[in-house]
Rosetta silent file (secondary structure, phi, psi, omega in degrees, C-alpha in Angstrom):
SEQUENCE: XXXXXXXXXXXXXXXXXXXXXXXXXXXXXXXXXXXXXXXXXXXXXXXXXXXXXXXXXXXXXXXXXXXXXXXXXXXXXXXXXXXXXXXXXXXXXXXXXXXXXXXXXXXXXXXXXXXXXXXXXXXXXXXXXXXXXXXXXXXXXXXXXXXXXXXXXXXXXXXXXXXXXXXXXXXXXXXXXXXXXXXXXXXXXXXXXXXXXXXXXXXXXXXXXXXXXXXXXXXXXXXXXXXXXXXXXXXXXXXXXXXXXXXXXXXXXXXXXXXXXXXX
SCORE:     score description
SCORE:     0.000 S_00000001
   1 L     0.000  -77.758 -151.692    0.279    0.046    0.231 S_00000001
   2 H   -76.526  -44.942 -163.542    2.781    2.569    0.965 S_00000001
   3 H   -55.029  -60.227 -165.322    4.915    1.446   -2.516 S_00000001
   4 H   -46.771  -42.761 -168.769    1.635    2.562   -4.607 S_00000001
   5 H   -49.591  -50.804 -161.142    1.144    5.733   -2.446 S_00000001
   6 H   -76.872  -44.687 -179.366    4.792    6.806   -3.344 S_00000001
   7 H   -46.983  -41.227  171.153    4.559    5.304   -7.065 S_00000001
   8 H   -85.497  -28.268  165.607    1.933    7.840   -7.514 S_00000001
   9 H   -61.044  -41.891  173.817    3.264   10.798   -6.116 S_00000001
  10 H   -35.431  -78.151 -164.169    6.434    9.825   -8.072 S_00000001
  11 H   -58.252  -32.922  151.261    4.373    9.953  -11.180 S_00000001
  12 H   -90.851   16.667  159.342    2.691   13.082  -10.406 S_00000001
  13 H   -58.969  -64.027 -156.475    5.680   14.867   -9.436 S_00000001
  14 H   -70.010  -31.630  178.450    7.348   13.688  -12.634 S_00000001
  15 H   -82.902  -57.217  173.071    4.120   14.538  -14.940 S_00000001
  16 H   -28.910  -48.444  177.915    4.045   18.217  -13.030 S_00000001
  17 H   -81.834  -37.336  166.975    7.777   18.850  -14.133 S_00000001
  18 H   -39.333  -73.478 -158.359    7.288   17.250  -17.432 S_00000001
  19 H   -60.970  -41.269  175.884    4.611   19.888  -17.933 S_00000001
  20 H   -54.176  -49.300  162.522    6.918   22.769  -16.624 S_00000001
  21 H   -76.722   -7.756  172.855    9.376   21.675  -18.772 S_00000001
  22 H  -125.367  -15.740 -178.302    7.968   21.306  -22.073 S_00000001
  23 L   -79.936  -76.551  170.425    4.323   23.020  -21.818 S_00000001
  24 L   -55.392  156.235  177.761    4.582   26.134  -19.773 S_00000001
  25 L  -120.776  163.053 -171.794    5.982   29.772  -20.328 S_00000001
  26 L   -52.121  -42.422 -149.414    7.560   32.537  -18.821 S_00000001
  27 L  -124.120  121.692 -147.254    5.294   35.132  -18.846 S_00000001
  28 L  -111.523  -35.474 -178.076    1.259   34.849  -17.465 S_00000001
  29 L  -137.623  177.978 -169.809    0.510   38.756  -18.872 S_00000001
  30 H   -60.404  -45.053  149.802    1.931   41.561  -21.428 S_00000001
  31 H   -18.761  -53.475 -176.670    3.725   43.325  -18.684 S_00000001
  32 H   -77.797  -26.738 -164.125    5.646   40.620  -17.235 S_00000001
  33 H   -75.426  -23.148 -157.594    6.485   39.509  -21.026 S_00000001
  34 H   -78.691  -69.461  178.750    7.510   43.402  -21.925 S_00000001
  35 H   -43.991  -45.747  172.977    9.745   43.439  -18.682 S_00000001
  36 H   -91.178  -27.332  178.265   11.389   40.209  -18.303 S_00000001
  37 H   -69.344  -66.229 -103.173   12.025   40.145  -22.602 S_00000001
  38 H  -115.522  -22.552  176.162   13.759   43.857  -22.251 S_00000001
  39 H   -93.169  -24.315  171.279   15.757   43.013  -19.463 S_00000001
  40 H   -75.464   10.552 -174.469   17.223   39.760  -21.008 S_00000001
  41 H  -120.325   -4.759 -160.089   17.922   41.885  -24.289 S_00000001
  42 L   -62.456  140.531 -179.254   19.225   45.132  -22.296 S_00000001
  43 L   114.847  -82.165 -168.621   22.697   45.356  -23.339 S_00000001
  44 L   -77.628 -169.629 -165.328   22.993   42.774  -26.142 S_00000001
  45 E  -124.439  123.968  174.025   23.576   42.910  -29.733 S_00000001
  46 E  -123.862  168.880  157.916   21.614   40.994  -32.760 S_00000001
  47 E  -100.217  146.419 -170.195   21.470   40.326  -36.437 S_00000001
  48 E  -154.440  148.145 -174.186   17.932   41.147  -37.833 S_00000001
  49 E  -144.457  144.336  164.606   15.991   40.629  -41.250 S_00000001
  50 E  -143.509  158.488  165.860   12.434   41.977  -41.605 S_00000001
  51 E  -150.875  143.029 -131.761   10.285   41.945  -44.255 S_00000001
  52 E  -116.583  120.150 -151.758    7.488   43.917  -44.713 S_00000001
  53 E  -133.008  112.153  174.539    4.314   42.851  -46.802 S_00000001
  54 E  -142.867  112.706  177.671    1.124   45.123  -47.801 S_00000001
  55 L    47.028 -143.335 -137.859   -1.052   43.360  -50.770 S_00000001
  56 L   -77.913  -24.906 -176.736    1.102   42.961  -53.837 S_00000001
  57 E   -93.607  177.438 -154.411    4.669   45.313  -52.372 S_00000001
  58 E  -155.187  120.595  179.676    6.920   43.822  -50.644 S_00000001
  59 E  -141.572  126.319 -179.523   10.183   45.432  -48.973 S_00000001
  60 E  -113.972  157.552  149.332   12.985   43.457  -46.971 S_00000001
  61 E  -133.071  174.968 -172.747   15.770   44.837  -44.753 S_00000001
  62 E  -156.369  128.749 -167.093   18.493   43.700  -42.847 S_00000001
  63 E  -168.243 -162.848  168.276   21.021   44.863  -40.268 S_00000001
  64 E  -112.980  141.337  166.323   22.375   44.902  -36.592 S_00000001
  65 E  -129.878  123.838  175.048   20.361   46.241  -33.875 S_00000001
  66 E  -100.796  102.050 -175.013   22.291   46.848  -30.374 S_00000001
  67 L   -64.514  123.393  169.457   19.809   47.086  -27.586 S_00000001
  68 L  -143.854  144.833  179.639   20.018   49.591  -24.463 S_00000001
  69 L   -62.137  -28.588  152.692   17.441   51.053  -22.486 S_00000001
  70 L   -53.415  -21.663  179.173   18.370   54.707  -23.438 S_00000001
  71 L   132.079  160.008  175.417   17.669   53.399  -26.614 S_00000001
  72 L   -36.294  131.088  136.514   18.573   51.392  -29.831 S_00000001
  73 E  -112.513   95.714 -176.598   21.158   51.825  -32.084 S_00000001
  74 E   -79.411  139.570  175.751   20.612   50.204  -35.712 S_00000001
  75 E  -134.427  124.617 -167.395   22.894   50.232  -38.783 S_00000001
  76 E  -166.758  147.584 -165.229   20.745   48.779  -41.599 S_00000001
  77 E  -134.827  139.958 -166.823   19.985   48.538  -45.118 S_00000001
  78 E  -137.819  145.415  171.421   16.659   48.624  -47.028 S_00000001
  79 L   -66.703   20.020 -166.891   14.854   48.151  -50.577 S_00000001
  80 L   -73.306  115.504 -168.590   13.315   51.614  -50.021 S_00000001
  81 L    67.432   49.922 -163.419   10.853   52.445  -53.014 S_00000001
  82 L    83.343  -12.738  171.699   13.188   50.029  -54.840 S_00000001
  83 L  -125.404  152.470  175.787   16.522   51.376  -54.141 S_00000001
  84 L   -40.272  141.652  152.206   19.056   50.153  -52.176 S_00000001
  85 E  -153.888  151.022  158.004   19.207   52.606  -49.161 S_00000001
  86 E   -92.891  132.270 -164.517   21.628   52.518  -45.579 S_00000001
  87 E  -133.762  140.261  166.691   19.971   53.888  -42.708 S_00000001
  88 E  -105.591   89.632 -173.227   21.937   54.622  -38.821 S_00000001
  89 E  -105.858  103.368 -170.471   19.719   55.118  -36.159 S_00000001
  90 E  -106.403  134.779  158.494   22.194   56.238  -32.887 S_00000001
  91 L    70.880    6.897  167.699   21.112   58.582  -29.875 S_00000001
  92 L   102.425   -5.729 -168.847   17.258   58.604  -31.272 S_00000001
  93 E  -105.549  135.001 -172.186   18.802   60.319  -34.323 S_00000001
  94 E  -102.624  126.493 -162.641   18.076   58.637  -37.617 S_00000001
  95 E   -94.454  153.830 -172.240   20.970   58.962  -40.471 S_00000001
  96 E  -141.591  120.759  178.571   20.315   58.190  -44.297 S_00000001
  97 E   -92.517  125.095 -169.886   23.220   57.630  -46.723 S_00000001
  98 L   -61.195  143.534  145.753   22.268   59.891  -50.135 S_00000001
  99 L   -58.773  127.244  175.154   22.750   57.656  -53.146 S_00000001
 100 H   -45.188  -27.741  157.792   25.546   59.191  -55.334 S_00000001
 101 H   -37.079  -53.194  178.405   23.121   60.096  -57.802 S_00000001
 102 H   -73.020  -40.391 -179.826   21.590   62.376  -55.479 S_00000001
 103 H   -23.283  -58.816 -172.890   24.669   63.852  -53.715 S_00000001
 104 L   -48.753   -7.149  164.251   24.937   67.070  -55.937 S_00000001
 105 L   -81.788  -31.760  178.344   21.806   68.028  -53.898 S_00000001
 106 L   -62.939   95.428 -170.938   23.482   67.858  -50.628 S_00000001
 107 H   -51.839  130.236 -157.524   26.031   71.071  -49.775 S_00000001
 108 H   107.179  -58.667 -159.460   29.347   69.515  -50.132 S_00000001
 109 H    77.701   30.561  175.191   28.211   66.268  -51.533 S_00000001
 110 L   -69.549  173.765 -172.204   28.368   64.773  -48.342 S_00000001
 111 L   -95.053    4.048 -178.767   27.269   61.019  -48.073 S_00000001
 112 E  -148.441  148.917 -164.554   25.094   61.373  -45.433 S_00000001
 113 E  -140.467  159.077  152.783   21.930   63.630  -44.035 S_00000001
 114 E   -69.671  143.858 -165.245   20.074   63.504  -40.988 S_00000001
 115 E  -142.762  112.537  167.702   16.140   62.106  -41.515 S_00000001
 116 L  -146.871  149.125 -148.011   13.189   63.503  -39.323 S_00000001
 117 L   -75.865  -27.197  177.956    9.617   62.663  -39.301 S_00000001
 118 L   -96.011   14.598 -151.524    9.228   66.651  -38.819 S_00000001
 119 L   -64.153  163.671  162.672   12.318   68.027  -40.862 S_00000001
 120 L  -109.605  -12.670  178.812   11.528   70.968  -43.024 S_00000001
 121 E   -91.465  162.635 -142.469   13.802   70.329  -45.709 S_00000001
 122 H   -58.328  -43.464 -165.688   12.120   68.714  -48.602 S_00000001
 123 H   -82.180  -12.801  174.846   13.638   65.090  -48.316 S_00000001
 124 H   -93.621   -4.223 -169.824   12.495   64.372  -44.737 S_00000001
 125 H   -96.784  -10.972  157.197    8.687   66.361  -45.734 S_00000001
 126 H   -69.321  -85.759 -163.283    8.796   63.497  -48.775 S_00000001
 127 H  -136.487   49.069  178.354   10.015   60.522  -46.951 S_00000001
 128 L   -82.570   -1.684  175.425   11.370   61.494  -43.417 S_00000001
 129 L   -93.333  -59.477  174.903    8.016   59.418  -41.585 S_00000001
 130 L   -37.560  -53.925  160.456    8.697   56.718  -43.563 S_00000001
 131 L   -29.946  -46.933 -151.919   12.553   56.745  -43.141 S_00000001
 132 H   -65.696  -80.833 -151.882   11.847   57.460  -39.505 S_00000001
 133 H   -47.145  -15.147 -172.384    9.332   54.518  -39.036 S_00000001
 134 H   -57.675  -62.569  114.831   11.889   52.063  -41.147 S_00000001
 135 H     9.524  -77.014 -158.465   14.258   52.301  -38.570 S_00000001
 136 H   -78.988  -64.040  169.766   12.635   52.514  -35.365 S_00000001
 137 L   -20.484  -21.794 -174.782   10.377   49.059  -36.437 S_00000001
 138 L  -104.259    0.578 -170.398   13.236   47.178  -36.225 S_00000001
 139 L   -81.394  142.665 -173.941   14.124   48.031  -32.767 S_00000001
 140 H   -87.386  -27.149  178.401   12.864   45.011  -30.470 S_00000001
 141 H   -47.693  -85.299 -167.648   13.168   47.745  -27.543 S_00000001
 142 H   -41.593  -76.507  165.219   10.320   49.633  -29.037 S_00000001
 143 H   -43.862  -35.001  178.021    8.127   46.814  -29.556 S_00000001
 144 H   -73.468  -37.307 -178.256    8.156   45.707  -26.102 S_00000001
 145 H   -73.053  -18.889  171.140    7.387   49.012  -24.942 S_00000001
 146 H   -80.019   -0.167  163.200    4.360   49.107  -26.945 S_00000001
 147 H   -76.656  -40.118  175.236    3.172   45.780  -25.528 S_00000001
 148 H   -48.904  -51.729 -168.537    3.668   46.991  -21.881 S_00000001
 149 H   -82.358  -27.985 -176.278    1.767   50.210  -22.323 S_00000001
 150 H   -90.586  -34.560 -167.782   -0.780   48.496  -24.906 S_00000001
 151 E   -74.314  155.625  171.861   -1.033   45.003  -25.132 S_00000001
 152 E  -150.763  114.704 -176.273   -3.072   42.202  -23.971 S_00000001
 153 E   -53.662  106.365  173.890   -2.237   39.013  -23.624 S_00000001
 154 E   -77.071  -42.347 -142.711   -4.258   36.368  -25.703 S_00000001
 155 E  -178.393  147.482 -145.831   -2.595   33.155  -25.722 S_00000001
 156 E  -176.720  157.818  169.402    0.958   31.724  -24.967 S_00000001
 157 E   150.645  159.862 -168.006    2.600   27.997  -25.260 S_00000001
 158 E   -77.940  146.065 -172.981    5.859   26.163  -26.133 S_00000001
 159 E  -155.743  172.746  150.942    6.176   25.860  -29.749 S_00000001
 160 E  -114.905  156.664 -167.692    9.366   25.515  -32.463 S_00000001
 161 L  -150.696  105.257 -145.278   10.527   27.661  -34.359 S_00000001
 162 L    57.663   32.165  170.014   12.668   26.456  -37.390 S_00000001
 163 L   108.342  -10.539  160.175   13.618   23.613  -35.488 S_00000001
 164 L  -130.100  147.409  176.805   14.213   25.198  -32.080 S_00000001
 165 E   -43.022  116.733 -169.979   12.686   25.475  -28.967 S_00000001
 166 E  -129.579  144.461  154.577   10.289   28.674  -28.551 S_00000001
 167 E   -99.620  158.312 -169.692    7.878   30.357  -26.505 S_00000001
 168 E  -129.910  147.348  155.618    4.794   32.000  -28.593 S_00000001
 169 E  -139.147  131.416  162.068    2.582   34.837  -27.275 S_00000001
 170 E   -94.818  151.657 -179.255   -0.206   36.220  -29.094 S_00000001
 171 E  -162.361  157.167 -173.079   -1.262   39.665  -28.037 S_00000001
 172 E  -111.783  129.859  158.006   -3.697   42.669  -28.928 S_00000001
 173 E  -109.106  132.307  176.294   -2.334   46.021  -29.205 S_00000001
 174 E   -64.706  107.785  171.121   -4.447   48.642  -28.227 S_00000001
 175 L   -89.704  -11.276  177.055   -3.810   51.701  -30.720 S_00000001
 176 L   -81.428   -1.069  174.243   -5.647   54.040  -28.939 S_00000001
 177 L  -115.681   37.797  165.796   -3.097   53.452  -25.862 S_00000001
 178 L   -98.488  -50.902 -173.455   -0.328   53.925  -28.000 S_00000001
 179 L    81.282 -149.539 -177.402   -0.751   57.818  -28.105 S_00000001
 180 L   -79.694   -6.038  176.828    1.428   59.158  -30.677 S_00000001
 181 L   -69.999   49.790 -154.429    3.923   56.148  -30.627 S_00000001
 182 L   -91.595   93.635  164.975    2.355   54.482  -33.425 S_00000001
 183 L    -9.860  149.831  170.178    3.568   51.634  -35.590 S_00000001
 184 L    53.312   27.474 -173.713    4.096   50.836  -38.897 S_00000001
 185 L   100.739  -40.389 -159.947    4.194   54.240  -40.565 S_00000001
 186 L   -53.129  117.382  165.798    0.424   54.908  -38.736 S_00000001
 187 L   -92.948  156.097 -175.782    0.221   58.697  -38.088 S_00000001
 188 H   -48.585  -53.572 -166.280   -2.067   60.475  -35.410 S_00000001
 189 H   -73.682  -49.364  171.292   -3.891   61.874  -38.243 S_00000001
 190 H   -67.049  -14.283  136.814   -4.532   58.656  -40.467 S_00000001
 191 H   -42.099  -79.704 -175.765   -5.551   56.925  -37.474 S_00000001
 192 H   -33.450  -60.617 -171.863   -8.224   59.956  -36.916 S_00000001
 193 L   -80.157   33.879  155.485   -9.658   59.593  -40.412 S_00000001
 194 L   -90.402   -7.663  171.571  -10.263   56.246  -40.029 S_00000001
 195 L    76.564   22.350  177.867  -12.931   57.258  -37.876 S_00000001
 196 L    45.127   60.753  167.744  -12.127   54.955  -34.681 S_00000001
 197 L  -109.728   -3.404  176.667  -12.910   52.076  -36.998 S_00000001
 198 L   -85.695  111.416  163.179   -8.812   50.920  -35.927 S_00000001
 199 L  -128.686    7.546  152.647   -9.048   49.400  -32.662 S_00000001
 200 E  -159.642  139.020 -162.614   -6.359   46.699  -32.039 S_00000001
 201 L  -123.073  117.672 -179.906   -3.943   45.426  -34.096 S_00000001
 202 L   -53.229  153.067  173.347   -2.607   41.798  -33.438 S_00000001
 203 E  -135.076  146.805  171.096    0.922   40.892  -32.532 S_00000001
 204 E  -121.037  164.250  171.124    2.960   37.265  -32.135 S_00000001
 205 E  -146.056  148.778  173.053    6.121   37.344  -30.475 S_00000001
 206 E  -130.028  130.698 -161.224    8.585   34.119  -30.228 S_00000001
 207 E  -122.042  112.415  168.807   10.922   33.896  -27.465 S_00000001
 208 L   -69.440  177.372  177.177   14.134   31.518  -27.306 S_00000001
 209 L   -85.191   47.488  170.518   15.043   29.939  -23.818 S_00000001
 210 L  -111.644  -44.568  171.765   16.923   32.800  -22.929 S_00000001
 211 L   130.192   37.794  173.222   13.594   34.890  -23.139 S_00000001
 212 L   -89.013  147.109  178.289   15.158   36.850  -26.637 S_00000001
 213 E   -82.937  155.313  167.121   12.897   37.505  -29.448 S_00000001
 214 E   -97.428  -10.438 -160.718   13.293   35.286  -32.384 S_00000001
 215 E   166.049  135.354 -159.310   10.453   36.911  -34.174 S_00000001
 216 E  -122.370   70.079 -161.024    8.343   39.768  -34.081 S_00000001
 217 E  -112.507  115.566  159.163    4.944   39.818  -36.336 S_00000001
 218 E   -48.406  102.386 -170.424    2.845   42.756  -36.785 S_00000001
 219 L  -115.537  104.360  176.371   -0.437   42.082  -38.275 S_00000001
 220 L   -97.576   26.467  158.029   -1.822   45.289  -40.475 S_00000001
 221 H   -58.241  -28.019  152.098   -4.628   43.666  -42.027 S_00000001
 222 H   -39.043  -36.464  171.900   -7.042   45.900  -39.408 S_00000001
 223 H   -73.675  -52.860  176.478   -5.811   48.808  -41.391 S_00000001
 224 H   -59.161  -25.678 -159.646   -6.561   47.751  -44.395 S_00000001
 225 H  -101.801  -67.232  170.372   -9.669   46.227  -43.388 S_00000001
 226 H   -43.832  -30.861  149.316  -10.603   50.040  -41.683 S_00000001
 227 L   -78.378   -0.467  163.076   -9.636   51.438  -44.752 S_00000001
 228 L    95.335   12.966  172.106  -12.097   49.641  -46.664 S_00000001
 229 L   -87.221  162.395  173.585   -9.623   47.222  -48.622 S_00000001
 230 L   -43.884  140.996 -151.026  -10.975   43.771  -49.500 S_00000001
 231 L   -81.517  -17.840 -176.751  -10.927   41.195  -46.730 S_00000001
 232 L  -112.324    9.560  150.459   -8.315   39.174  -47.869 S_00000001
 233 L   -39.820  134.896  172.844   -5.872   41.852  -48.433 S_00000001
 234 L  -105.929  160.751  135.148   -2.427   40.836  -46.246 S_00000001
 235 E  -166.552  142.323  178.692   -0.193   43.174  -44.643 S_00000001
 236 E   170.457  148.179 -158.628    2.290   42.761  -42.210 S_00000001
 237 E   -94.216   63.841  149.797    5.615   43.551  -40.621 S_00000001
 238 E   -56.802  123.876  158.047    7.850   40.073  -39.753 S_00000001
 239 E  -126.980  173.383 -171.668   11.330   40.492  -38.419 S_00000001
 240 E  -151.655  129.543  162.382   13.343   37.704  -37.336 S_00000001
 241 E   -83.805  103.602 -178.498   16.262   37.887  -34.751 S_00000001
 242 E  -130.218 -174.379  173.830   19.404   35.451  -34.579 S_00000001
 243 L    42.626   56.116  154.792   22.865   35.703  -33.083 S_00000001
 244 L   -48.426  127.982 -155.948   22.079   37.072  -29.846 S_00000001
 245 L    95.267  -12.468 -166.421   25.201   38.239  -28.556 S_00000001
 246 L   -77.144  171.179 -162.390   27.450   39.329  -31.727 S_00000001
 247 L  -125.434  111.438  168.504   29.349   42.019  -31.157 S_00000001
 248 L  -127.491  133.238 -174.615   28.023   45.680  -33.090 S_00000001
 249 L  -108.049  109.853 -163.100   30.139   48.696  -33.134 S_00000001
 250 L  -155.224   94.858 -167.386   27.260   50.987  -34.158 S_00000001
 251 L  -106.951 -179.800  172.224   28.264   54.958  -34.584 S_00000001
 252 L  -102.629  159.780 -172.347   26.773   57.581  -36.054 S_00000001
 253 L   -69.581  152.224 -165.911   28.505   58.652  -39.332 S_00000001
 254 L   -85.247  125.006  173.667   31.612   60.978  -38.626 S_00000001
 255 L   -22.533  -26.529 -171.898   30.564   64.347  -38.261 S_00000001
 256 L  -101.799    6.407 -171.314   32.598   66.056  -41.654 S_00000001
 257 L   -99.221  -30.764 -173.621   30.612   63.155  -43.575 S_00000001
 258 E  -101.109  143.618  179.675   27.039   64.607  -42.767 S_00000001
 259 L  -111.321  177.437 -154.352   25.344   67.264  -44.627 S_00000001
 260 L  -118.738  151.301 -150.380   22.758   69.602  -44.083 S_00000001
 261 L  -132.284  117.352  165.585   19.805   69.728  -46.558 S_00000001
 262 L   -41.638  143.997 -178.319   18.204   73.218  -47.250 S_00000001
 263 E   -92.737  164.908 -170.609   15.017   73.639  -45.716 S_00000001
 264 L   -56.964    0.000    0.000   11.695   73.755  -48.010 S_00000001
């Protein structure tokens, strides 16, 4: 009788331990997920590749990110409007490398310019918002901050991503709770024009066993739906992170290589 009871206890404990090892995830709500993952990647660097899809349009980016609570630094290339474009994000300032064919428009023919979403120069006025978002949407720290401020955890579980063990979290991001820090190039004006039709954006986050992001997917189909696009229209941003712990010396361009475009 005693052996039977002991065997039962051992079996139950073994089942519970097995469930903890293979089924449970580290975080039970959105805030804990954001805080824990932010701590896991603070001061670390990784490589990333981003795929942006909007209907028939597709854009790809790749680069390195060095994450810090004070601000992530990025060095990346992207096929912006079909042309290769090199960007750096350092100290919350976005720098763009001017194509050689357009450097005659930069005083002194300097290869780099600062780009701002609210800049007065013609380049910033035409493309500043898009370029600013291209750089910042690859920042895992920013995505986690949006989860912290506006996320609701919908579902979580253990899974595999490209054959590696992963935790997968599915969330809803409340657009209204984000204030002015909207994802994917959305502006407050654009959201206002949708007349309150845009409520929440689905997000999925995959973490490795060290609680570092492996993949972040933001579903933008609700934006198209609120704009009246067909239900089948797809729009999403998928960013993959690899080689956490890589060395990434990301600096702003030298001051003597940065030109200033005249205001418009």
